[in-house]
Amino acid sequence: MTDGIVHRIGDRAERIGSHQYRNCKVVCFEGKTWVVSDKAILTVVPLNACNSSCQFCSNHITFTPKGRYPEWGPGLERLMNFCYAARINKVAFSGGEPTLNPEALLALTAPLFRGMKKCRLHSNGFRILAPVSGPGGPEPLLVALSRTGLNGLSLSVAHHERSANERVMRNGTRWGGLDDEVIRAVVAIGNEHDISIRLSCVMTKIGVRSVQDIDDYLAWGCSLGIKNFIFRSCSPIPAVYRQKTSFSRFNVENWIDVRPIIQAFADRAEWTRIFAQEKTDSFVHVFRRKDGTVADFDESSEEADPDPKVRRLILMPDGYTYTSWIDERARLFENPLETDSLGAHQPRTHIQAFKDALTPLPPEGD
């Protein structure tokens, strides 16, 4: 059977085996089958090292394996072929801090951004303007990334006041975090090279925690030329998946209920709600102000996957691609990137005899 999508499932649920699915596709790859969410994206975590020690960091809550910065090779090519077969066209780089090695990041984005519609980098901005090799000589990393296909950059800043930001992100005395001039330079490059720049703020009880704090943060960001913002609550990862660390305790103790904040923005005439989604493990509301400023409020946790559907792909530093942030057993392929052979594998999400099992369910209410 040719690799690719062999069946689509829309809003009307269909049963496959013992599970029912909506808004996904059945994908054939290397003779095996997967059910893949329509919203699945590829997230690349090239390293778990970071120059900051943010108290809300999820790497110290669940699992982020160590490993060397990945390089393009047969294993990565296989992963990208799966993405192409499944029509996964969004990729994001996260970490750790991906810009710790600017040249390695640039080399890795070149093949991974190819054919992708949305390409985003999540960073604290540490070396986002570091010089790298360009066609005309050294140039800022962000400029070089725009040529490989980057069209979105999310900069993590936990508070608009530098001292308050340091309490949360603990960037250290050698760097101290992003300053306003660097952000202005990033915005200028973004405007010139069509890269959407967003400020990402994790709300905490020792940082941004109230509507007034958010208003002040928005005013500060807008003064630097930023138009897109996301405010996240600390993630209350289920206890069974949490490591017993200071980071886990911080996330539990600093969880902020975003619902009163969302209601406050909904009551303001200058803001219009443009998106809302509430699920058991995520709560997202997005507002747009009349001047074009966008504020995204996100309260998300993680739950064990209730079925074998591929909801996400996460390439970790150990070379394995996972389909869950919290379950290290949930691997897409059984062999890591380092293998020289693309031999036999038994994906955890393999669905037996999927064609025979495609039985539509009656509409809800019948």
mmCIF file of C-alpha atoms in Angstrom, residues 85-294:
data_model
loop_
_atom_site.group_PDB
_atom_site.id
_atom_site.type_symbol
_atom_site.label_atom_id
_atom_site.label_comp_id
_atom_site.label_asym_id
_atom_site.label_seq_id
_atom_site.Cartn_x
_atom_site.Cartn_y
_atom_site.Cartn_z
ATOM 1 C CA ALA A 85 2.568 11.004 4.519
ATOM 2 C CA ALA A 86 0.326 12.228 7.358
ATOM 3 C CA ARG A 87 0.161 15.793 5.990
ATOM 4 C CA ILE A 88 1.644 17.207 9.186
ATOM 5 C CA ASN A 89 2.712 20.667 8.051
ATOM 6 C CA LYS A 90 3.537 22.497 11.290
ATOM 7 C CA VAL A 91 6.853 22.262 13.137
ATOM 8 C CA ALA A 92 8.116 24.001 16.273
ATOM 9 C CA PHE A 93 11.544 24.002 17.926
ATOM 10 C CA SER A 94 11.632 24.078 21.706
ATOM 11 C CA GLY A 95 14.019 22.984 24.443
ATOM 12 C CA GLY A 96 16.047 23.468 26.570
ATOM 13 C CA GLU A 97 17.230 26.528 24.711
ATOM 14 C CA PRO A 98 17.633 25.807 20.976
ATOM 15 C CA THR A 99 19.822 28.880 20.343
ATOM 16 C CA LEU A 100 22.617 27.600 22.603
ATOM 17 C CA ASN A 101 24.147 26.199 19.407
ATOM 18 C CA PRO A 102 23.160 28.629 16.626
ATOM 19 C CA GLU A 103 24.962 26.847 13.770
ATOM 20 C CA ALA A 104 23.518 23.437 14.739
ATOM 21 C CA LEU A 105 20.027 24.943 14.983
ATOM 22 C CA LEU A 106 20.367 26.560 11.566
ATOM 23 C CA ALA A 107 21.610 23.312 10.004
ATOM 24 C CA LEU A 108 18.717 21.341 11.493
ATOM 25 C CA THR A 109 15.959 23.755 10.480
ATOM 26 C CA ALA A 110 17.002 23.738 6.821
ATOM 27 C CA PRO A 111 15.704 20.194 6.119
ATOM 28 C CA LEU A 112 13.000 20.119 8.818
ATOM 29 C CA PHE A 113 11.289 23.324 7.667
ATOM 30 C CA ARG A 114 11.176 22.128 4.048
ATOM 31 C CA GLY A 115 7.579 21.605 2.954
ATOM 32 C CA MET A 116 6.164 22.900 6.238
ATOM 33 C CA LYS A 117 3.480 25.591 6.335
ATOM 34 C CA LYS A 118 4.144 26.957 9.834
ATOM 35 C CA CYS A 119 7.634 26.942 11.361
ATOM 36 C CA ARG A 120 8.023 28.370 14.871
ATOM 37 C CA LEU A 121 10.896 28.704 17.317
ATOM 38 C CA HIS A 122 10.319 28.861 21.095
ATOM 39 C CA SER A 123 13.249 30.592 22.778
ATOM 40 C CA ASN A 124 14.268 32.803 25.676
ATOM 41 C CA GLY A 125 16.175 34.789 23.050
ATOM 42 C CA PHE A 126 19.636 34.046 24.438
ATOM 43 C CA ARG A 127 21.517 33.893 21.106
ATOM 44 C CA ILE A 128 18.757 34.763 18.670
ATOM 45 C CA LEU A 129 20.931 37.537 17.172
ATOM 46 C CA ALA A 130 24.228 35.617 17.344
ATOM 47 C CA PRO A 131 26.262 35.755 14.107
ATOM 48 C CA VAL A 132 26.131 32.678 11.877
ATOM 49 C CA SER A 133 27.457 31.953 8.408
ATOM 50 C CA GLY A 134 25.380 33.506 5.658
ATOM 51 C CA PRO A 135 25.748 33.725 1.865
ATOM 52 C CA GLY A 136 27.318 37.178 2.150
ATOM 53 C CA GLY A 137 29.199 36.608 5.392
ATOM 54 C CA PRO A 138 28.172 36.610 9.077
ATOM 55 C CA GLU A 139 24.553 37.537 9.778
ATOM 56 C CA PRO A 140 22.173 37.338 12.775
ATOM 57 C CA LEU A 141 20.775 33.867 13.465
ATOM 58 C CA LEU A 142 17.192 35.134 13.134
ATOM 59 C CA VAL A 143 17.888 36.461 9.623
ATOM 60 C CA ALA A 144 19.433 33.147 8.591
ATOM 61 C CA LEU A 145 16.473 31.217 10.040
ATOM 62 C CA SER A 146 14.083 33.290 7.952
ATOM 63 C CA ARG A 147 15.750 31.859 4.842
ATOM 64 C CA THR A 148 15.265 28.267 6.007
ATOM 65 C CA GLY A 149 11.540 28.974 6.454
ATOM 66 C CA LEU A 150 11.019 30.316 9.987
ATOM 67 C CA ASN A 151 7.811 32.346 10.122
ATOM 68 C CA GLY A 152 7.094 32.449 13.867
ATOM 69 C CA LEU A 153 9.179 33.258 16.946
ATOM 70 C CA SER A 154 7.885 32.979 20.510
ATOM 71 C CA LEU A 155 10.069 34.779 23.064
ATOM 72 C CA SER A 156 9.702 33.744 26.705
ATOM 73 C CA VAL A 157 9.581 36.660 29.152
ATOM 74 C CA ALA A 158 7.858 36.036 32.491
ATOM 75 C CA HIS A 159 7.561 39.673 33.574
ATOM 76 C CA HIS A 160 7.955 43.102 32.005
ATOM 77 C CA GLU A 161 10.072 44.307 34.948
ATOM 78 C CA ARG A 162 13.602 42.923 34.754
ATOM 79 C CA SER A 163 14.026 42.105 38.455
ATOM 80 C CA ALA A 164 10.643 40.335 38.629
ATOM 81 C CA ASN A 165 11.454 38.409 35.463
ATOM 82 C CA GLU A 166 14.745 37.248 36.998
ATOM 83 C CA ARG A 167 12.923 35.865 40.052
ATOM 84 C CA VAL A 168 10.894 33.583 37.823
ATOM 85 C CA MET A 169 13.258 32.739 34.958
ATOM 86 C CA ARG A 170 16.582 32.854 36.833
ATOM 87 C CA ASN A 171 18.612 33.828 33.786
ATOM 88 C CA GLY A 172 21.750 34.446 35.831
ATOM 89 C CA THR A 173 24.104 37.383 36.174
ATOM 90 C CA ARG A 174 26.104 36.570 33.012
ATOM 91 C CA TRP A 175 23.106 37.227 30.764
ATOM 92 C CA GLY A 176 20.194 38.619 32.757
ATOM 93 C CA GLY A 177 17.506 38.037 30.155
ATOM 94 C CA LEU A 178 16.265 39.909 27.103
ATOM 95 C CA ASP A 179 16.530 43.672 27.189
ATOM 96 C CA ASP A 180 14.274 46.097 25.345
ATOM 97 C CA GLU A 181 16.799 46.946 22.637
ATOM 98 C CA VAL A 182 17.229 43.306 21.642
ATOM 99 C CA ILE A 183 13.457 42.855 21.444
ATOM 100 C CA ARG A 184 13.177 45.952 19.236
ATOM 101 C CA ALA A 185 15.890 44.548 16.960
ATOM 102 C CA VAL A 186 14.078 41.195 16.793
ATOM 103 C CA VAL A 187 10.814 42.964 15.905
ATOM 104 C CA ALA A 188 12.568 44.917 13.138
ATOM 105 C CA ILE A 189 13.967 41.712 11.636
ATOM 106 C CA GLY A 190 10.558 40.066 11.963
ATOM 107 C CA ASN A 191 8.891 42.916 10.096
ATOM 108 C CA GLU A 192 11.507 42.821 7.345
ATOM 109 C CA HIS A 193 11.481 39.043 6.877
ATOM 110 C CA ASP A 194 7.801 38.291 7.569
ATOM 111 C CA ILE A 195 8.324 36.496 10.904
ATOM 112 C CA SER A 196 5.511 36.777 13.439
ATOM 113 C CA ILE A 197 7.029 37.732 16.814
ATOM 114 C CA ARG A 198 5.161 36.774 19.979
ATOM 115 C CA LEU A 199 5.883 37.329 23.662
ATOM 116 C CA SER A 200 5.149 34.290 25.844
ATOM 117 C CA CYS A 201 4.463 34.811 29.545
ATOM 118 C CA VAL A 202 3.967 32.028 32.071
ATOM 119 C CA MET A 203 1.820 33.501 34.831
ATOM 120 C CA THR A 204 2.910 32.850 38.408
ATOM 121 C CA LYS A 205 2.139 34.180 41.864
ATOM 122 C CA ILE A 206 5.584 35.828 41.982
ATOM 123 C CA GLY A 207 5.253 37.300 38.488
ATOM 124 C CA VAL A 208 2.329 38.236 36.259
ATOM 125 C CA ARG A 209 -0.793 37.163 38.129
ATOM 126 C CA SER A 210 -3.573 39.745 37.731
ATOM 127 C CA VAL A 211 -5.474 41.661 35.066
ATOM 128 C CA GLN A 212 -3.480 44.795 35.969
ATOM 129 C CA ASP A 213 -0.209 42.877 35.562
ATOM 130 C CA ILE A 214 -1.363 41.712 32.128
ATOM 131 C CA ASP A 215 -2.350 45.242 31.134
ATOM 132 C CA ASP A 216 1.111 46.482 32.151
ATOM 133 C CA TYR A 217 2.792 43.631 30.277
ATOM 134 C CA LEU A 218 0.741 44.356 27.151
ATOM 135 C CA ALA A 219 1.572 48.065 27.320
ATOM 136 C CA TRP A 220 5.284 47.267 27.661
ATOM 137 C CA GLY A 221 5.286 44.763 24.802
ATOM 138 C CA CYS A 222 3.291 47.011 22.479
ATOM 139 C CA SER A 223 5.749 49.853 23.133
ATOM 140 C CA LEU A 224 8.450 47.583 21.681
ATOM 141 C CA GLY A 225 6.400 46.771 18.584
ATOM 142 C CA ILE A 226 4.925 43.423 19.690
ATOM 143 C CA LYS A 227 1.340 42.679 18.640
ATOM 144 C CA ASN A 228 0.977 39.026 19.688
ATOM 145 C CA PHE A 229 1.015 37.728 23.253
ATOM 146 C CA ILE A 230 0.297 34.448 25.000
ATOM 147 C CA PHE A 231 -0.295 34.129 28.739
ATOM 148 C CA ARG A 232 -0.065 30.607 30.136
ATOM 149 C CA SER A 233 -0.860 29.200 33.529
ATOM 150 C CA CYS A 234 1.614 26.801 35.121
ATOM 151 C CA SER A 235 0.833 23.240 34.034
ATOM 152 C CA PRO A 236 -0.679 21.059 36.780
ATOM 153 C CA ILE A 237 0.769 17.792 35.467
ATOM 154 C CA PRO A 238 -1.018 14.777 37.042
ATOM 155 C CA ALA A 239 0.840 13.601 40.145
ATOM 156 C CA VAL A 240 1.502 10.147 38.705
ATOM 157 C CA TYR A 241 3.686 11.731 35.997
ATOM 158 C CA ARG A 242 5.404 14.373 38.143
ATOM 159 C CA GLN A 243 8.932 14.042 39.432
ATOM 160 C CA LYS A 244 9.390 15.193 43.019
ATOM 161 C CA THR A 245 11.375 18.343 42.340
ATOM 162 C CA SER A 246 11.258 22.009 43.326
ATOM 163 C CA PHE A 247 9.980 22.724 39.808
ATOM 164 C CA SER A 248 7.003 20.413 40.336
ATOM 165 C CA ARG A 249 6.168 22.080 43.634
ATOM 166 C CA PHE A 250 6.492 25.519 42.067
ATOM 167 C CA ASN A 251 4.046 24.643 39.273
ATOM 168 C CA VAL A 252 1.482 23.288 41.711
ATOM 169 C CA GLU A 253 1.812 26.208 44.143
ATOM 170 C CA ASN A 254 1.866 28.902 41.419
ATOM 171 C CA TRP A 255 -1.058 27.754 39.308
ATOM 172 C CA ILE A 256 -3.179 30.742 38.265
ATOM 173 C CA ASP A 257 -6.881 30.375 37.443
ATOM 174 C CA VAL A 258 -7.244 32.140 34.092
ATOM 175 C CA ARG A 259 -11.051 32.125 34.064
ATOM 176 C CA PRO A 260 -11.546 35.400 35.974
ATOM 177 C CA ILE A 261 -8.943 37.029 33.734
ATOM 178 C CA ILE A 262 -10.696 35.764 30.613
ATOM 179 C CA GLN A 263 -14.011 37.094 31.901
ATOM 180 C CA ALA A 264 -12.449 40.502 32.522
ATOM 181 C CA PHE A 265 -11.258 40.685 28.912
ATOM 182 C CA ALA A 266 -14.624 39.425 27.629
ATOM 183 C CA ASP A 267 -16.295 42.336 29.449
ATOM 184 C CA ARG A 268 -14.127 44.956 27.747
ATOM 185 C CA ALA A 269 -15.596 46.636 24.682
ATOM 186 C CA GLU A 270 -12.194 47.091 23.003
ATOM 187 C CA TRP A 271 -11.482 43.337 23.041
ATOM 188 C CA THR A 272 -13.252 40.705 20.899
ATOM 189 C CA ARG A 273 -13.032 36.987 21.543
ATOM 190 C CA ILE A 274 -11.879 35.351 18.278
ATOM 191 C CA PHE A 275 -11.345 31.775 19.486
ATOM 192 C CA ALA A 276 -12.383 29.583 22.391
ATOM 193 C CA GLN A 277 -11.753 25.936 23.155
ATOM 194 C CA GLU A 278 -12.356 24.087 26.399
ATOM 195 C CA LYS A 279 -11.339 20.441 26.758
ATOM 196 C CA THR A 280 -10.521 18.242 29.714
ATOM 197 C CA ASP A 281 -6.803 19.023 29.471
ATOM 198 C CA SER A 282 -6.767 22.460 27.836
ATOM 199 C CA PHE A 283 -8.581 25.762 28.163
ATOM 200 C CA VAL A 284 -7.807 28.358 25.472
ATOM 201 C CA HIS A 285 -9.384 31.744 24.779
ATOM 202 C CA VAL A 286 -7.991 34.272 22.303
ATOM 203 C CA PHE A 287 -8.910 37.974 22.147
ATOM 204 C CA ARG A 288 -8.140 40.689 19.612
ATOM 205 C CA ARG A 289 -8.090 44.372 20.485
ATOM 206 C CA LYS A 290 -9.287 47.028 18.064
ATOM 207 C CA ASP A 291 -5.687 48.079 17.382
ATOM 208 C CA GLY A 292 -4.831 44.533 16.226
ATOM 209 C CA THR A 293 -3.155 43.313 19.435
ATOM 210 C CA VAL A 294 -3.860 39.637 20.108
#
